[in-house]
């Protein structure tokens, strides 16, 4: 029971939970060391809450402490070390979590009353890689533990250990101990020679080393003498007597030391005295404050550390005190009850899931005040917890500074403030903060005499008698003192002062233990996780990696190897024991201590509970513990959800992984595997862990389902099946159980809709469909929409549905739920879906046409090209989207829109030649569906299905589509005239296949004048057409345009004759006739005296038009003449220019003229005379290409003379061109002269070149001389 100050009310009694006791004492258990389960026993399971802590007995790991009947009397845990003092005066410094003894020494001759270390807390060891740590431990740690004296005498002298401890920051610790033998011993953990023993001649109950003891060599002590003594100095390795004892030797030593003549034995100063025995002394974590308890109450003083110069006088000044309660019993028990003092580092506290809920709930005034103070103060407030007797104080020590308010101007070095007081129904044997809102209390309780007999009959509250304690019960028949109850570990909500959790601890010989025999030690969660240690077991590997599946996968090699090693070790235990008949206790102890306890390796706060004969570790329950508790209490839903949300809860559980662990390899195989890459091993471990998670989820899920089925909650069970079942075998078992119970509706929504591997039997799906086909056909449609067809046998389900149509009362006109043909439509729709799934689109199309489901029917026709299926029922295809009501009363546009898709499909098929237009038109005519024939033919004529195609010959395709309409030309004229007049004119103008007489009749019946005008003009009845325009349309513009198109003088004459008595027509002729007729003729035909409105404007417009036409004609003629002149000049210039020509290449043996003897006479006539006559009368020969016109010689590539060619093709040597028709001209070109040797040579004189250019220009100014002579002649 907790009673809070400030009328906060009493807490309810928490239900006692008695852990199972260890039946064999640790000292006697040499064969096997087990972890104490510490499970709570409570027969009333209905309202049991899950505990927050789990417990493990560490006694077996501390067997060296309890040897030779020794028992612990003092205990301290800090950093990575545990310090234990015994009743024999021995000190054990033990490393955590390996429980390796770092230092053992005999410090006192009697029971040790208190242990203090400096610094507190010590720094944690530096994180090193695992391999480095292993090498260091092998190099510095001996293979066997140092020998321990079996029976250390109480009067034996101090003997330091010989083992060497590495001098690292985490080991640089001084251990201060006090004893009831009146001595205080301060020993360095690293240096065995650095020890100081001081005798105070009276039992010392408490000692507190200075946080800076390494430098100031100061500590505080107190005991039964009632003096709070400050000891400073002292020579290392010496044993001295305190100067406060009053003996002559002590007085002389103190006086000589003061004058500098004696040895340095230290100085003792009494800081406080006269208020009874001192039971507890504690320095604050910062070292600024010291708290101690004597018989009158709690005192707090300012130390000499971290003082400012202005506050130097405040050293060892008391800043506050709390008087002891004045309740009954305190006068006698104040000196008996040991006060418990703890300074709290709030930064190291963890929060749990319930902290946020507690913080948001209604907080107490004290908690609200604390939050306000913390928010206002920038400096750190130190928190102090004090437990004394049955009272707990929570005190905030505020830092010093200049006072405010009524203390303005005063300077203080600290100010304590009590923020909460709790009154317990027990004796406080230890206390600390578990979280910022939960107080942890180790409670010592004694039963009342009246309750003693009642509790013997209460289940779950009776403690088991300890079998390891042979003297726990009194031997005589008289009970000298009342037996104590088992201690309790309580968690108290500081906001409500309610006990949220209470665990009853079973410790050895608890019946005869007092409140001062128990000790509570706390190791807060480290801020930085230490490095992994030496080879570990499966549980340690998983825990050290962090309880996540990802980490387990990364370190899978270590996981599997450690698991195999652990299995091998366990398997060989029996054989080893057979081979070795005896094994020493020392060997067993060494072997057990090498393993790291899994609870110590786990992250989070560590709570140590020490009694003289036991050590218990309490830690926060992990997810795996929560899962075990849920399964144990049949909370299967929460257990499954926990595994689903946190799969690492299985990977962090060694029991679950052991079920799927790999076989144990032999040593040779294990060594050979080291040579290969372990990537496959990691992958294998990942699969194993995943398999374990899934296996456990299925197992818990089945338990959950069975639990719901037993509770007859089939709906929830079905829902859970869909969530937790994963294999076909599981589904088959549970579905059959639902079917047997006729619970189809409960399981059907959750059956898998995807194919499992291996697949679920199709009979299950068929049975469910068969059940609903006869009872709930809408459910069948829903299931077929959800279930893929590969889950069941399509033929079987199709047969069942067809039987519904053939043998059941499922008709098109049946009524279900007020709907006509509802079930018939469902069955037909289902059959259509199944036919499609079975690869029978033709059968499916028939079903959808009966249903008039145009969307699916058209999709099937297009996708599977099934137009031939509906070729015999074209009207049915067209009317797929047209209801009977629409067919009778809907407007044309609505019907056109409804039939557009089917019409487009038929048009497309007609263009491809699959369904001829004759077939479509014939079936529609048989059904008297004239309007739909119009839709079809108009789409064919427009080529609507072609417009969307990407082709360069779209116009050709449209023309081909129109030729299909020409076969129904007269019908088309009739339909177009009836439904679309614009399309009629387009058809009349572009088609020639229709009959003019029928077309004229259609237009005359409907009085379509423009169409008749077109028809008459095509048949040569221009006058009739003109009179229709003039008489019926009275449109002078159209009449003039028509006359212009026909370009017939008689037609113009008729138009003028008709218009002369109509002023409006005359004005129209004047304005629009233009140059089509002679304007003078038009003006002369106008009757005199006829009043014509707008005559002047008409004449002006006509004159302007003629002037404009004349101006345009004149301009065009001028432009034309200019263009002709330019073209002629270009031609002449081109003709005068030289042209390119080719030089004839002849072989070397070619001879142009053959040599022969000249005959002297020919036919009696002299040859010379004949030659003269030939030259005089020689015929003019056309020059050959490639030959000079003058000399008739062919050109060669070695020509040295300039060649001149003309556009006509004649080419001359320059000399021959100059002498052509002018033989008097010199034949030598001006740029060639005779040299000094009489040879022709080129000259470069300017005069010759100018003369040459002048002669050449004069010669060729008129062009080619040959052509010029021909032109002249």
mmCIF file with all atom_site columns, C-alpha atoms in Angstrom, residues 401-482:
data_model
loop_
_atom_site.group_PDB
_atom_site.id
_atom_site.type_symbol
_atom_site.label_atom_id
_atom_site.label_alt_id
_atom_site.label_comp_id
_atom_site.label_asym_id
_atom_site.label_entity_id
_atom_site.label_seq_id
_atom_site.pdbx_PDB_ins_code
_atom_site.Cartn_x
_atom_site.Cartn_y
_atom_site.Cartn_z
_atom_site.occupancy
_atom_site.B_iso_or_equiv
_atom_site.pdbx_formal_charge
_atom_site.auth_seq_id
_atom_site.auth_comp_id
_atom_site.auth_asym_id
_atom_site.auth_atom_id
_atom_site.pdbx_PDB_model_num
ATOM 1  C CA . UNK A 1 401 ? 22.611 31.461  -6.998  1.00 0.00 ? 401 UNK A CA 1
ATOM 2  C CA . UNK A 1 402 ? 21.273 34.837  -5.960  1.00 0.00 ? 402 UNK A CA 1
ATOM 3  C CA . UNK A 1 403 ? 17.957 34.545  -4.204  1.00 0.00 ? 403 UNK A CA 1
ATOM 4  C CA . UNK A 1 404 ? 14.720 36.132  -5.326  1.00 0.00 ? 404 UNK A CA 1
ATOM 5  C CA . UNK A 1 405 ? 11.553 37.235  -3.546  1.00 0.00 ? 405 UNK A CA 1
ATOM 6  C CA . UNK A 1 406 ? 11.909 37.288  0.226   1.00 0.00 ? 406 UNK A CA 1
ATOM 7  C CA . UNK A 1 407 ? 15.464 35.930  -0.182  1.00 0.00 ? 407 UNK A CA 1
ATOM 8  C CA . UNK A 1 408 ? 16.451 38.685  -2.593  1.00 0.00 ? 408 UNK A CA 1
ATOM 9  C CA . UNK A 1 409 ? 20.069 39.678  -2.251  1.00 0.00 ? 409 UNK A CA 1
ATOM 10 C CA . UNK A 1 410 ? 21.051 36.483  -0.439  1.00 0.00 ? 410 UNK A CA 1
ATOM 11 C CA . UNK A 1 411 ? 23.359 34.033  -2.140  1.00 0.00 ? 411 UNK A CA 1
ATOM 12 C CA . UNK A 1 412 ? 22.816 30.299  -1.692  1.00 0.00 ? 412 UNK A CA 1
ATOM 13 C CA . UNK A 1 413 ? 24.787 27.257  -2.761  1.00 0.00 ? 413 UNK A CA 1
ATOM 14 C CA . UNK A 1 414 ? 21.759 25.029  -3.159  1.00 0.00 ? 414 UNK A CA 1
ATOM 15 C CA . UNK A 1 415 ? 18.151 24.652  -2.184  1.00 0.00 ? 415 UNK A CA 1
ATOM 16 C CA . UNK A 1 416 ? 16.426 21.306  -1.612  1.00 0.00 ? 416 UNK A CA 1
ATOM 17 C CA . UNK A 1 417 ? 12.685 20.999  -2.149  1.00 0.00 ? 417 UNK A CA 1
ATOM 18 C CA . UNK A 1 418 ? 10.452 18.066  -1.291  1.00 0.00 ? 418 UNK A CA 1
ATOM 19 C CA . UNK A 1 419 ? 8.107  17.489  -4.193  1.00 0.00 ? 419 UNK A CA 1
ATOM 20 C CA . UNK A 1 420 ? 6.479  14.266  -3.075  1.00 0.00 ? 420 UNK A CA 1
ATOM 21 C CA . UNK A 1 421 ? 6.177  12.042  -0.013  1.00 0.00 ? 421 UNK A CA 1
ATOM 22 C CA . UNK A 1 422 ? 4.919  8.470   -0.164  1.00 0.00 ? 422 UNK A CA 1
ATOM 23 C CA . UNK A 1 423 ? 4.054  6.321   2.844   1.00 0.00 ? 423 UNK A CA 1
ATOM 24 C CA . UNK A 1 424 ? 4.358  2.600   2.247   1.00 0.00 ? 424 UNK A CA 1
ATOM 25 C CA . UNK A 1 425 ? 2.969  -0.431  4.051   1.00 0.00 ? 425 UNK A CA 1
ATOM 26 C CA . UNK A 1 426 ? 6.450  -1.989  4.021   1.00 0.00 ? 426 UNK A CA 1
ATOM 27 C CA . UNK A 1 427 ? 10.062 -1.308  4.829   1.00 0.00 ? 427 UNK A CA 1
ATOM 28 C CA . UNK A 1 428 ? 11.971 0.186   1.912   1.00 0.00 ? 428 UNK A CA 1
ATOM 29 C CA . UNK A 1 429 ? 15.032 -1.961  1.164   1.00 0.00 ? 429 UNK A CA 1
ATOM 30 C CA . UNK A 1 430 ? 15.923 -0.133  -2.025  1.00 0.00 ? 430 UNK A CA 1
ATOM 31 C CA . UNK A 1 431 ? 14.472 2.322   -4.489  1.00 0.00 ? 431 UNK A CA 1
ATOM 32 C CA . UNK A 1 432 ? 15.146 4.031   -7.818  1.00 0.00 ? 432 UNK A CA 1
ATOM 33 C CA . UNK A 1 433 ? 13.316 5.392   -10.843 1.00 0.00 ? 433 UNK A CA 1
ATOM 34 C CA . UNK A 1 434 ? 12.344 2.823   -13.478 1.00 0.00 ? 434 UNK A CA 1
ATOM 35 C CA . UNK A 1 435 ? 11.012 5.462   -15.887 1.00 0.00 ? 435 UNK A CA 1
ATOM 36 C CA . UNK A 1 436 ? 10.391 9.176   -15.426 1.00 0.00 ? 436 UNK A CA 1
ATOM 37 C CA . UNK A 1 437 ? 6.915  8.366   -14.103 1.00 0.00 ? 437 UNK A CA 1
ATOM 38 C CA . UNK A 1 438 ? 7.444  5.001   -12.395 1.00 0.00 ? 438 UNK A CA 1
ATOM 39 C CA . UNK A 1 439 ? 9.091  4.549   -9.018  1.00 0.00 ? 439 UNK A CA 1
ATOM 40 C CA . UNK A 1 440 ? 10.853 1.248   -8.371  1.00 0.00 ? 440 UNK A CA 1
ATOM 41 C CA . UNK A 1 441 ? 10.744 0.030   -4.744  1.00 0.00 ? 441 UNK A CA 1
ATOM 42 C CA . UNK A 1 442 ? 12.216 -3.105  -3.157  1.00 0.00 ? 442 UNK A CA 1
ATOM 43 C CA . UNK A 1 443 ? 9.740  -3.754  -0.358  1.00 0.00 ? 443 UNK A CA 1
ATOM 44 C CA . UNK A 1 444 ? 10.373 -5.802  2.767   1.00 0.00 ? 444 UNK A CA 1
ATOM 45 C CA . UNK A 1 445 ? 7.154  -6.993  4.385   1.00 0.00 ? 445 UNK A CA 1
ATOM 46 C CA . UNK A 1 446 ? 6.273  -8.849  7.559   1.00 0.00 ? 446 UNK A CA 1
ATOM 47 C CA . UNK A 1 447 ? 2.875  -10.457 8.068   1.00 0.00 ? 447 UNK A CA 1
ATOM 48 C CA . UNK A 1 448 ? 0.496  -9.311  10.734  1.00 0.00 ? 448 UNK A CA 1
ATOM 49 C CA . UNK A 1 449 ? -0.423 -11.911 13.301  1.00 0.00 ? 449 UNK A CA 1
ATOM 50 C CA . UNK A 1 450 ? -4.082 -11.813 12.261  1.00 0.00 ? 450 UNK A CA 1
ATOM 51 C CA . UNK A 1 451 ? -3.284 -12.116 8.578   1.00 0.00 ? 451 UNK A CA 1
ATOM 52 C CA . UNK A 1 452 ? -0.783 -14.913 9.107   1.00 0.00 ? 452 UNK A CA 1
ATOM 53 C CA . UNK A 1 453 ? -3.420 -17.587 9.437   1.00 0.00 ? 453 UNK A CA 1
ATOM 54 C CA . UNK A 1 454 ? -5.609 -16.202 6.643   1.00 0.00 ? 454 UNK A CA 1
ATOM 55 C CA . UNK A 1 455 ? -2.822 -16.146 4.081   1.00 0.00 ? 455 UNK A CA 1
ATOM 56 C CA . UNK A 1 456 ? -2.134 -19.791 4.617   1.00 0.00 ? 456 UNK A CA 1
ATOM 57 C CA . UNK A 1 457 ? -5.498 -20.523 2.983   1.00 0.00 ? 457 UNK A CA 1
ATOM 58 C CA . UNK A 1 458 ? -5.118 -18.096 0.057   1.00 0.00 ? 458 UNK A CA 1
ATOM 59 C CA . UNK A 1 459 ? -3.897 -19.605 -3.215  1.00 0.00 ? 459 UNK A CA 1
ATOM 60 C CA . UNK A 1 460 ? -1.078 -17.839 -4.960  1.00 0.00 ? 460 UNK A CA 1
ATOM 61 C CA . UNK A 1 461 ? 0.034  -15.932 -1.914  1.00 0.00 ? 461 UNK A CA 1
ATOM 62 C CA . UNK A 1 462 ? 1.644  -18.686 0.134   1.00 0.00 ? 462 UNK A CA 1
ATOM 63 C CA . UNK A 1 463 ? 5.384  -18.760 -0.316  1.00 0.00 ? 463 UNK A CA 1
ATOM 64 C CA . UNK A 1 464 ? 7.103  -22.056 -0.789  1.00 0.00 ? 464 UNK A CA 1
ATOM 65 C CA . UNK A 1 465 ? 9.506  -23.156 1.880   1.00 0.00 ? 465 UNK A CA 1
ATOM 66 C CA . UNK A 1 466 ? 13.077 -22.950 0.727   1.00 0.00 ? 466 UNK A CA 1
ATOM 67 C CA . UNK A 1 467 ? 14.590 -26.401 0.401   1.00 0.00 ? 467 UNK A CA 1
ATOM 68 C CA . UNK A 1 468 ? 18.046 -24.903 0.320   1.00 0.00 ? 468 UNK A CA 1
ATOM 69 C CA . UNK A 1 469 ? 17.686 -23.312 3.701   1.00 0.00 ? 469 UNK A CA 1
ATOM 70 C CA . UNK A 1 470 ? 18.097 -25.974 6.364   1.00 0.00 ? 470 UNK A CA 1
ATOM 71 C CA . UNK A 1 471 ? 17.774 -23.595 9.269   1.00 0.00 ? 471 UNK A CA 1
ATOM 72 C CA . UNK A 1 472 ? 14.983 -21.329 8.095   1.00 0.00 ? 472 UNK A CA 1
ATOM 73 C CA . UNK A 1 473 ? 12.474 -22.715 10.579  1.00 0.00 ? 473 UNK A CA 1
ATOM 74 C CA . UNK A 1 474 ? 13.099 -22.596 14.367  1.00 0.00 ? 474 UNK A CA 1
ATOM 75 C CA . UNK A 1 475 ? 14.213 -25.876 15.865  1.00 0.00 ? 475 UNK A CA 1
ATOM 76 C CA . UNK A 1 476 ? 12.361 -25.442 19.091  1.00 0.00 ? 476 UNK A CA 1
ATOM 77 C CA . UNK A 1 477 ? 8.689  -25.262 19.667  1.00 0.00 ? 477 UNK A CA 1
ATOM 78 C CA . UNK A 1 478 ? 8.836  -21.618 20.624  1.00 0.00 ? 478 UNK A CA 1
ATOM 79 C CA . UNK A 1 479 ? 8.904  -19.008 17.810  1.00 0.00 ? 479 UNK A CA 1
ATOM 80 C CA . UNK A 1 480 ? 11.407 -16.374 18.886  1.00 0.00 ? 480 UNK A CA 1
ATOM 81 C CA . UNK A 1 481 ? 10.665 -13.965 16.061  1.00 0.00 ? 481 UNK A CA 1
ATOM 82 C CA . UNK A 1 482 ? 8.139  -13.679 13.314  1.00 0.00 ? 482 UNK A CA 1
#
